[in-house]
Every structure is written in structure tokens, then in C-alpha cells.
PDB file of C-alpha atoms in Angstrom:
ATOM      1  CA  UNK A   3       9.916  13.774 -10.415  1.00  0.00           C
ATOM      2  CA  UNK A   4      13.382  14.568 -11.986  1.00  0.00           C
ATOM      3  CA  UNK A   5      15.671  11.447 -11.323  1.00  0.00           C
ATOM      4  CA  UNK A   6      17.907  14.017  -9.928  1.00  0.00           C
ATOM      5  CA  UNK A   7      15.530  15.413  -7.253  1.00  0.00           C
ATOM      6  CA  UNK A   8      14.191  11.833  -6.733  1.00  0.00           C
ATOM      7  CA  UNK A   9      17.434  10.786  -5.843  1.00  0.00           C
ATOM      8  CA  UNK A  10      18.013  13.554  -3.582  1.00  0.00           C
ATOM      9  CA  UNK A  11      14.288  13.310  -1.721  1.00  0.00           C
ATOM     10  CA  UNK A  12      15.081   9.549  -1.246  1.00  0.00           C
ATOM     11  CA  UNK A  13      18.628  10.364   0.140  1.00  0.00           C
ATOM     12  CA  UNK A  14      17.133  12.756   2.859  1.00  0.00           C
ATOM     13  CA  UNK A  15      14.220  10.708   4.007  1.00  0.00           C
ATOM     14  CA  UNK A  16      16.239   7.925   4.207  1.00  0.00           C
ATOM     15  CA  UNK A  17      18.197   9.712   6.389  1.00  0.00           C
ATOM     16  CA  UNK A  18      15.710  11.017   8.770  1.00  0.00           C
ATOM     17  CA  UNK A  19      13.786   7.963   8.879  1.00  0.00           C
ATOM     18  CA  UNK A  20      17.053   5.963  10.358  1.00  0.00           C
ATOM     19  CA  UNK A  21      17.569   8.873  12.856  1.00  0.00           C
ATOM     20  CA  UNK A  22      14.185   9.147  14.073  1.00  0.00           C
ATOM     21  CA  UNK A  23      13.946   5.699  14.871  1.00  0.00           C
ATOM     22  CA  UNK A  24      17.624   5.452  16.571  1.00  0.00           C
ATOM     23  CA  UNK A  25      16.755   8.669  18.602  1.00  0.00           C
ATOM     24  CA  UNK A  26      13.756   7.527  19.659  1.00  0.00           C
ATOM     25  CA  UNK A  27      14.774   3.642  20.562  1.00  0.00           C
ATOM     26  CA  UNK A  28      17.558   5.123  22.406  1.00  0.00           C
ATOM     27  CA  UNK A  29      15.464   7.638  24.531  1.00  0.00           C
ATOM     28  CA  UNK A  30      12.749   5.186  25.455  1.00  0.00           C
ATOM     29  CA  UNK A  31      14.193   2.141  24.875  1.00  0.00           C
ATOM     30  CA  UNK A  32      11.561   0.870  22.186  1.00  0.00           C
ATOM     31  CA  UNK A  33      12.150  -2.474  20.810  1.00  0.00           C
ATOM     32  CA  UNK A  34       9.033  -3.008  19.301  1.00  0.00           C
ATOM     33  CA  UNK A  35       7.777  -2.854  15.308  1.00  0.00           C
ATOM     34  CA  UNK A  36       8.272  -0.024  13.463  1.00  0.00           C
ATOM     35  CA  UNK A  37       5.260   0.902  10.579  1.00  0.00           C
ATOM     36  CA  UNK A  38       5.220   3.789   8.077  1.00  0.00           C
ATOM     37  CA  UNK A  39       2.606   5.613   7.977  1.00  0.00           C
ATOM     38  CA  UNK A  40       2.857   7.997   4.473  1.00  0.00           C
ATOM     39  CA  UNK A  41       0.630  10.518   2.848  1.00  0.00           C
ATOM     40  CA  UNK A  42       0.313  11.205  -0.834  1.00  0.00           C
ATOM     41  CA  UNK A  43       3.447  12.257  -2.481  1.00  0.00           C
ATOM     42  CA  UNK A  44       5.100  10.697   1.214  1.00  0.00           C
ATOM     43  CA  UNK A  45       3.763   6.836   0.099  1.00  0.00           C
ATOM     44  CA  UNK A  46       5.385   7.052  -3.521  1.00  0.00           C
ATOM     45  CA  UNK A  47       8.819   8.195  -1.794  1.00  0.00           C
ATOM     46  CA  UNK A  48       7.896   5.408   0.533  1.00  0.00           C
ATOM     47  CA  UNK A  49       7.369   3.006  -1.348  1.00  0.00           C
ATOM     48  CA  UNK A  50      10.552   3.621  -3.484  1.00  0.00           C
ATOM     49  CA  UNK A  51      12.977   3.457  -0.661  1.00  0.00           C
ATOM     50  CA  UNK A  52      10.810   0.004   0.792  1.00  0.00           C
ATOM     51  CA  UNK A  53      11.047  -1.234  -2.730  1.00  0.00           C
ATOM     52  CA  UNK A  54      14.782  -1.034  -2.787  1.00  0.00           C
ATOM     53  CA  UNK A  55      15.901  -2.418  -0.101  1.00  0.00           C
ATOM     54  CA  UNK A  56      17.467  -5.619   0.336  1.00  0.00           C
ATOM     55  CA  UNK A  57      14.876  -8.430   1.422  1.00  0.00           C
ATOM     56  CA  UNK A  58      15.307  -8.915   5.061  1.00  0.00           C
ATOM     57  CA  UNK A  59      14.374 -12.074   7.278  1.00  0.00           C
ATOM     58  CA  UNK A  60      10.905 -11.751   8.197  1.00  0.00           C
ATOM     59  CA  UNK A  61       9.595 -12.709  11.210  1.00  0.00           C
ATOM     60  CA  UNK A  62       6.752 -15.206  11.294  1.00  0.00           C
ATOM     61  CA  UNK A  63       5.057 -14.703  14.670  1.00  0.00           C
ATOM     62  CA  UNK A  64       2.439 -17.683  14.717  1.00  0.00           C
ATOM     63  CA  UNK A  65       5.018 -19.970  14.139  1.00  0.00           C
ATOM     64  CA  UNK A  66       7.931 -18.053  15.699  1.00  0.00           C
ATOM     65  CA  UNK A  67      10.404 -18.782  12.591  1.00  0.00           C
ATOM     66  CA  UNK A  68      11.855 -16.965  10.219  1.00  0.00           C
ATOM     67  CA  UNK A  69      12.413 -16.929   6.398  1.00  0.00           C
ATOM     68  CA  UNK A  70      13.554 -15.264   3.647  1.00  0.00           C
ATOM     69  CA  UNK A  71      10.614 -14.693   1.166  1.00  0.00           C
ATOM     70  CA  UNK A  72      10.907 -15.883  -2.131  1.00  0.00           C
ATOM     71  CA  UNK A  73      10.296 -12.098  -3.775  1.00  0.00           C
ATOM     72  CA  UNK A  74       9.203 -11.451  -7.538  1.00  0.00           C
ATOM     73  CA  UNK A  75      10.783  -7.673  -7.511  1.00  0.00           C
ATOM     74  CA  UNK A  76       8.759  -5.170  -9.500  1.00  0.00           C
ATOM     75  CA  UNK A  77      11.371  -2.656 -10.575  1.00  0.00           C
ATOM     76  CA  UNK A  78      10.529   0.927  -9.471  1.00  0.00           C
ATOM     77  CA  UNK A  79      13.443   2.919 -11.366  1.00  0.00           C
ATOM     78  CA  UNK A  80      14.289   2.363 -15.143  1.00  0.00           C
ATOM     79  CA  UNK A  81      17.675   0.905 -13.503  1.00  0.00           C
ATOM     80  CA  UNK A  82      16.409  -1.032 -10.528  1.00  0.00           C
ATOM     81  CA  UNK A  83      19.491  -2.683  -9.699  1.00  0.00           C
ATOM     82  CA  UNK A  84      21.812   0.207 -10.217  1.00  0.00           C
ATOM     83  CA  UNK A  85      19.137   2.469  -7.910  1.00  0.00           C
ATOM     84  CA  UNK A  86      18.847  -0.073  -5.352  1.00  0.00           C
ATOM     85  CA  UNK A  87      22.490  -0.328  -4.929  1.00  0.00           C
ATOM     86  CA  UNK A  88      22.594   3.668  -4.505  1.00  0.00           C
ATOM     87  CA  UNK A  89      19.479   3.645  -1.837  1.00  0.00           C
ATOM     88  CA  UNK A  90      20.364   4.243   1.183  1.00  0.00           C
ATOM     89  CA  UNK A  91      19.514   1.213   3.923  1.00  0.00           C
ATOM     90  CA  UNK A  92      17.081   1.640   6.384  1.00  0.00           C
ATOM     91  CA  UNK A  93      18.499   0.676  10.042  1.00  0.00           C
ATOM     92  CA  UNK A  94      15.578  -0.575  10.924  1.00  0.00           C
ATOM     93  CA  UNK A  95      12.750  -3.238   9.799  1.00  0.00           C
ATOM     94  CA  UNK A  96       9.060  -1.812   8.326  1.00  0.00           C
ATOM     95  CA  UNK A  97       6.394  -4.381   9.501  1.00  0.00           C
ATOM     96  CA  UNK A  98       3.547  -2.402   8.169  1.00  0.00           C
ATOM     97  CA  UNK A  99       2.923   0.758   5.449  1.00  0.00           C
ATOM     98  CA  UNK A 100      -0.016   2.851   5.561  1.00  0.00           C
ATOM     99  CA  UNK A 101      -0.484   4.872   2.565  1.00  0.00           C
ATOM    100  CA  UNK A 102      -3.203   7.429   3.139  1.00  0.00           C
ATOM    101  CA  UNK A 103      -4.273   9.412  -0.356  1.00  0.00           C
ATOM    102  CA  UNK A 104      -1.480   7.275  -2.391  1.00  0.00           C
ATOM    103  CA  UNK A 105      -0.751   8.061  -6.054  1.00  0.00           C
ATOM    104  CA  UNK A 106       1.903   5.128  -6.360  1.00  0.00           C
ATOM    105  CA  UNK A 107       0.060   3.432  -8.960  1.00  0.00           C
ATOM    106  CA  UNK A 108       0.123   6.378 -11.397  1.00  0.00           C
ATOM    107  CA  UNK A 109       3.563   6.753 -10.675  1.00  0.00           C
ATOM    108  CA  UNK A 110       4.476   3.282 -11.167  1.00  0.00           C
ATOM    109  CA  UNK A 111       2.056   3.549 -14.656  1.00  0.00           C
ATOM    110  CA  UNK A 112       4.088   6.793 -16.069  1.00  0.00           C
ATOM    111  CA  UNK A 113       7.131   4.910 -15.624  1.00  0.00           C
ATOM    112  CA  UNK A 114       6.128   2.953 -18.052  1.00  0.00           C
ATOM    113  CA  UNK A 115       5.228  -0.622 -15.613  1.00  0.00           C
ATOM    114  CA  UNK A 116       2.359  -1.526 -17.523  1.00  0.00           C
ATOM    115  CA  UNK A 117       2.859  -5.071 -16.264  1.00  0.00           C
ATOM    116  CA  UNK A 118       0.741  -6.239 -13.274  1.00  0.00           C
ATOM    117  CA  UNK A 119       3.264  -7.014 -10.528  1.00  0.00           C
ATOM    118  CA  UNK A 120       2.548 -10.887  -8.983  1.00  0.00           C
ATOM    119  CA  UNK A 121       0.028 -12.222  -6.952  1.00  0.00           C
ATOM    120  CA  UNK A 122       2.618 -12.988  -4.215  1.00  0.00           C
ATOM    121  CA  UNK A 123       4.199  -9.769  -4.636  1.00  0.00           C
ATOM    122  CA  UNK A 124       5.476  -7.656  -1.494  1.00  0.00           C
ATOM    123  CA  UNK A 125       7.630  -4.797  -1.072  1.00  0.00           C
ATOM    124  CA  UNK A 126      11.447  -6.104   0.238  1.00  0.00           C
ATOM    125  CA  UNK A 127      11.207  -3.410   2.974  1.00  0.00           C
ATOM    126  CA  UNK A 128       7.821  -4.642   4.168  1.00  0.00           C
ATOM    127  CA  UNK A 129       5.197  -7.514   4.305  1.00  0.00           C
ATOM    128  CA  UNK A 130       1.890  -5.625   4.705  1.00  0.00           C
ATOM    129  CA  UNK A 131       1.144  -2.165   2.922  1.00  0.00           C
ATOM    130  CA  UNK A 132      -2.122  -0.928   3.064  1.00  0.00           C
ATOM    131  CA  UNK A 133      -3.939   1.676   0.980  1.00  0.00           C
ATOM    132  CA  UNK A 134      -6.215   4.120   2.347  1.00  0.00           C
ATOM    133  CA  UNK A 135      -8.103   6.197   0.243  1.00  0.00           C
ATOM    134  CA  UNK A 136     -11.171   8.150  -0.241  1.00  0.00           C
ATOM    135  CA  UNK A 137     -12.850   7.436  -3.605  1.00  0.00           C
ATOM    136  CA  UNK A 138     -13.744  11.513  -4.434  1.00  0.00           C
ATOM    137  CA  UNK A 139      -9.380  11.979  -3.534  1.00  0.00           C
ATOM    138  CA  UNK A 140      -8.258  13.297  -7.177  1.00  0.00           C
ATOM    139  CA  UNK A 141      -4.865  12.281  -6.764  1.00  0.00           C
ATOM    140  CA  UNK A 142      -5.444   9.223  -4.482  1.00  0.00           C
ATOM    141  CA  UNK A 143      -5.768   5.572  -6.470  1.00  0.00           C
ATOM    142  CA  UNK A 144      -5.912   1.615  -6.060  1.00  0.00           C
ATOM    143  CA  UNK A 145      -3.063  -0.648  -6.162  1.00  0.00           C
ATOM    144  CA  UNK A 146      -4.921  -3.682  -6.032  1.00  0.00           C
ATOM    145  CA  UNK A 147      -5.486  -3.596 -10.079  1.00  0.00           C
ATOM    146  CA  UNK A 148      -1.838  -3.765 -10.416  1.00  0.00           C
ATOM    147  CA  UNK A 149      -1.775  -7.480  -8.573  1.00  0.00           C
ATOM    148  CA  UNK A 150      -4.446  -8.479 -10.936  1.00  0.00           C
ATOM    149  CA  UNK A 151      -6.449  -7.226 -13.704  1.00  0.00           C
ATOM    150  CA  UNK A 152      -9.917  -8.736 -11.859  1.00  0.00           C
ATOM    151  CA  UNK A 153      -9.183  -6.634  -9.297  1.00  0.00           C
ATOM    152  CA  UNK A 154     -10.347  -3.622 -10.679  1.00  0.00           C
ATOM    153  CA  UNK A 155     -13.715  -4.741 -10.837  1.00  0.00           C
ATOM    154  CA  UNK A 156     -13.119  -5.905  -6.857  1.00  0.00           C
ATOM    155  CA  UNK A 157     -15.257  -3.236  -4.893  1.00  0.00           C
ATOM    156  CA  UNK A 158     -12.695  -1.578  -2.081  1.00  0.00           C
ATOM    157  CA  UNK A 159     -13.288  -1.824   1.373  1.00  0.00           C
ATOM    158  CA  UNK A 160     -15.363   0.920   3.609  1.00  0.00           C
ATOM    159  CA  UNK A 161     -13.795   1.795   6.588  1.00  0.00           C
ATOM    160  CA  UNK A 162     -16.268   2.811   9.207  1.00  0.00           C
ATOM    161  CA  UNK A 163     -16.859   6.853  10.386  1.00  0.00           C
ATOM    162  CA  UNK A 164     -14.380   7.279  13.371  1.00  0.00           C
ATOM    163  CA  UNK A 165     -17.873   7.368  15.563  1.00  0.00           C
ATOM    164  CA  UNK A 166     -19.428   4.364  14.206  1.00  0.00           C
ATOM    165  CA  UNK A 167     -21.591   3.137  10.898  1.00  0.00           C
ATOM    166  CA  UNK A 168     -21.099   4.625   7.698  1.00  0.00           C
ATOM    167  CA  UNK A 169     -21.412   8.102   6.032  1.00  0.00           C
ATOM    168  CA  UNK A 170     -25.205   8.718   4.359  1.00  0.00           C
ATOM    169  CA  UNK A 171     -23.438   8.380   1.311  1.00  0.00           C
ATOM    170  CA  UNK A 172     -22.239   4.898   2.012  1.00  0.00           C
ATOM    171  CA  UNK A 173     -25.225   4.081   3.832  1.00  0.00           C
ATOM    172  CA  UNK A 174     -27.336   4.937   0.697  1.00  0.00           C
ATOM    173  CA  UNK A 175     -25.071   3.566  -1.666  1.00  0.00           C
ATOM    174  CA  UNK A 176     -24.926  -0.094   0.506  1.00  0.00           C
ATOM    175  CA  UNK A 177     -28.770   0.009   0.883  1.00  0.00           C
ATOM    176  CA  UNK A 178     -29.024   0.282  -3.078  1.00  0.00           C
ATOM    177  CA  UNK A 179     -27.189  -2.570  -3.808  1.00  0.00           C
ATOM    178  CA  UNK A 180     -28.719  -5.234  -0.805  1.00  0.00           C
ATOM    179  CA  UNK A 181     -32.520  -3.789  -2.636  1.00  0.00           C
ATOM    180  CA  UNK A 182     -30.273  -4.714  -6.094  1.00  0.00           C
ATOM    181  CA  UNK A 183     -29.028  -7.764  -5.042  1.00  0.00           C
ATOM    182  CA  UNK A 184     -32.097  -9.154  -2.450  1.00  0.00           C
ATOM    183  CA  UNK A 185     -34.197  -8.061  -5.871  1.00  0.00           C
ATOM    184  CA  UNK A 186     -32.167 -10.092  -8.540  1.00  0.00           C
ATOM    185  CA  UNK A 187     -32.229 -13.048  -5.814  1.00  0.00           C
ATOM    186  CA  UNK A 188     -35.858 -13.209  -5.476  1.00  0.00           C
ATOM    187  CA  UNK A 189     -36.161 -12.998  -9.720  1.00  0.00           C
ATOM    188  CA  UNK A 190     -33.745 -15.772  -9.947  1.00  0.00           C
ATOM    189  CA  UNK A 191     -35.758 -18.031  -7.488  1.00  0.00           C
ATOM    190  CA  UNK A 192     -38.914 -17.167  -9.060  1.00  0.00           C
ATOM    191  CA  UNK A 193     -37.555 -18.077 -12.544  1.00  0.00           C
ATOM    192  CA  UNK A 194     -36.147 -21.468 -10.877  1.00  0.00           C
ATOM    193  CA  UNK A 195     -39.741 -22.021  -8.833  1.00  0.00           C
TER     194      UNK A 195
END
């Protein structure tokens, strides 16, 4: 994306994000948590306007405190602090981010953040963003390798099928590997025995 429509798709979603949410608490009187949920090109605009805005007071609700978290930024923009300034604040606080078919960590790779972001990283919009992908997506990818190099070895969670168990392809796939693994278990024991 251009920086110029970048800016301008940020400015606009933004936008409509605040009003959506103030129209809607004010017809029904919501006061609960608000989440994102964002789809492909969606999650990188997303995640741009979560990743500028200011850290907020989160809310811890076992303990029923609240603190200000201690935030290693990962700049999304060549001039983070100059974009963040221009973002537009949301009215409103994200407490989770669903990106379905997400291509955020290309996008954060072409511009040029070869660095892994921290272990304790989080977005200053929102505490808990998760990816949701399907491995034959072409434009959908992890995130988790960004954290930490070992993580692209990390095998990514299955969701079960909407009516239970697993696709034949998973269910294939997971049956290989328990044969694999029960198979180099019982070699290992025998060598041992």
C-alpha cells in the first residue's frame, strides 16, 4: 500500500470503527468488551491502527486491578512515532483481535522488520490477538515466527470442524504422526531394554 492510501484507509476505518461502537452503545446500552474481528487485508489495517495507539490501562480481571503494561513497541510505519501521532484514537478499548486469513507478517517483512518483535510483545490497542488461518490460504501466514525464531518449527493449532472432530485430512495427517511418534517410542525403549 501507498503511504498515501494507507493513510487514508486508516483515517476512514478509524472513523467508522469509533461510530459503530458509539451508535451501537448508545442504542442498546452495551457496556461490555469490544473485540475486532478482521479478515485478510482488514487484520493488516487492523493491526496498524491497534499498533498505534497509545497504551491504555488494561484491565486485569482475576485480580480486579489495573496496570499499564510495560510495552516493547514494534514500529509498523518507517516513522512510527510521527504515524502514531497522526492515527486517529479509537474511543473505545479492543480486548481481543481475531485475524481470520491474515497477511500481517508479510506486510510487516516488506517493510523491511526483519527483527523478531519480543517475547512479551502486545499490540498497545489490545492484549490478545489471535490468528486464524487455514494452512492451503495463499495469502494467509503465521505471526508466531516473528515472537521467536523456534516458533516456526512450533506446529499451529487445529481448530475443530464446526460439527465436531477433524477434517480427513487432519485426521490422516494426526494418525501419521501418533503411528510416527508411538513407533520411534517403542524403538527407543527397545534400544534402552
Amino acid at each position: 500500500m501507498s503511504p498515501t492510501h494507507h493513510d487514508i484507509m486508516i483515517d476512514i476505518v478509524s472513523k467508522e470503527m469509533n461510530f459503530v461502537v458509539q451508535k451501537f452503545r448508545t442504542l442498546t446500552g452495551f457496556k461490555g468488551k469490544v473485540s475486532l474481528l478482521a479478515h485478510s487485508l482488514g487484520s493488516v489495517i487492523s493491526w496498524d491502527i491497534l499498533s498505534r495507539q497509545s497504551p491504555q490501562k488494561m484491565e486485569v480481571e482475576a485480580k480486579g486491578t489495573s496496570f499499564v503494561d510495560d510495552l516493547h513497541l514494534f514500529s509498523t510505519a518507517p516513522n512510527s512515532d510521527e504515524a502514531a501521532a497522526n492515527c486517529p484514537r479509537l474511543n473505545f478499548q479492543v480486548s481481543n483481535t481475531f485475524m481470520i486469513g491474515s497477511p500481517v507478517a508479510v506486510f510487516l517483512m516488506l517493510r523491511n522488520q526483519h527483527n523478531p518483535l519480543q517475547q512479551d510483545y502486545c499490540l498497545p490497542g489490545c492484549r490478545r490477538v489471535f490468528n486464524v488461518f487455514h494452512p492451503y490460504d495463499p495469502v494467509a501466514y503465521r505471526i508466531e515466527p516473528l515472537l521467536s525464531r523456534d516458533n516456526a518449527t512450533a506446529e499451529p493449532k487445529i481448530i475443530t470442524h464446526w460439527k465436531g472432530g477433524f477434517r480427513v485430512q487432519y485426521q490422516t495427517k494426526l494418525l501419521w504422526r501418533k503411528i510416527i511418534d508411538e513407533t520411534k517410542r517403542t524403538q527407543k525403549n527397545s534400544r534402552q531394554g
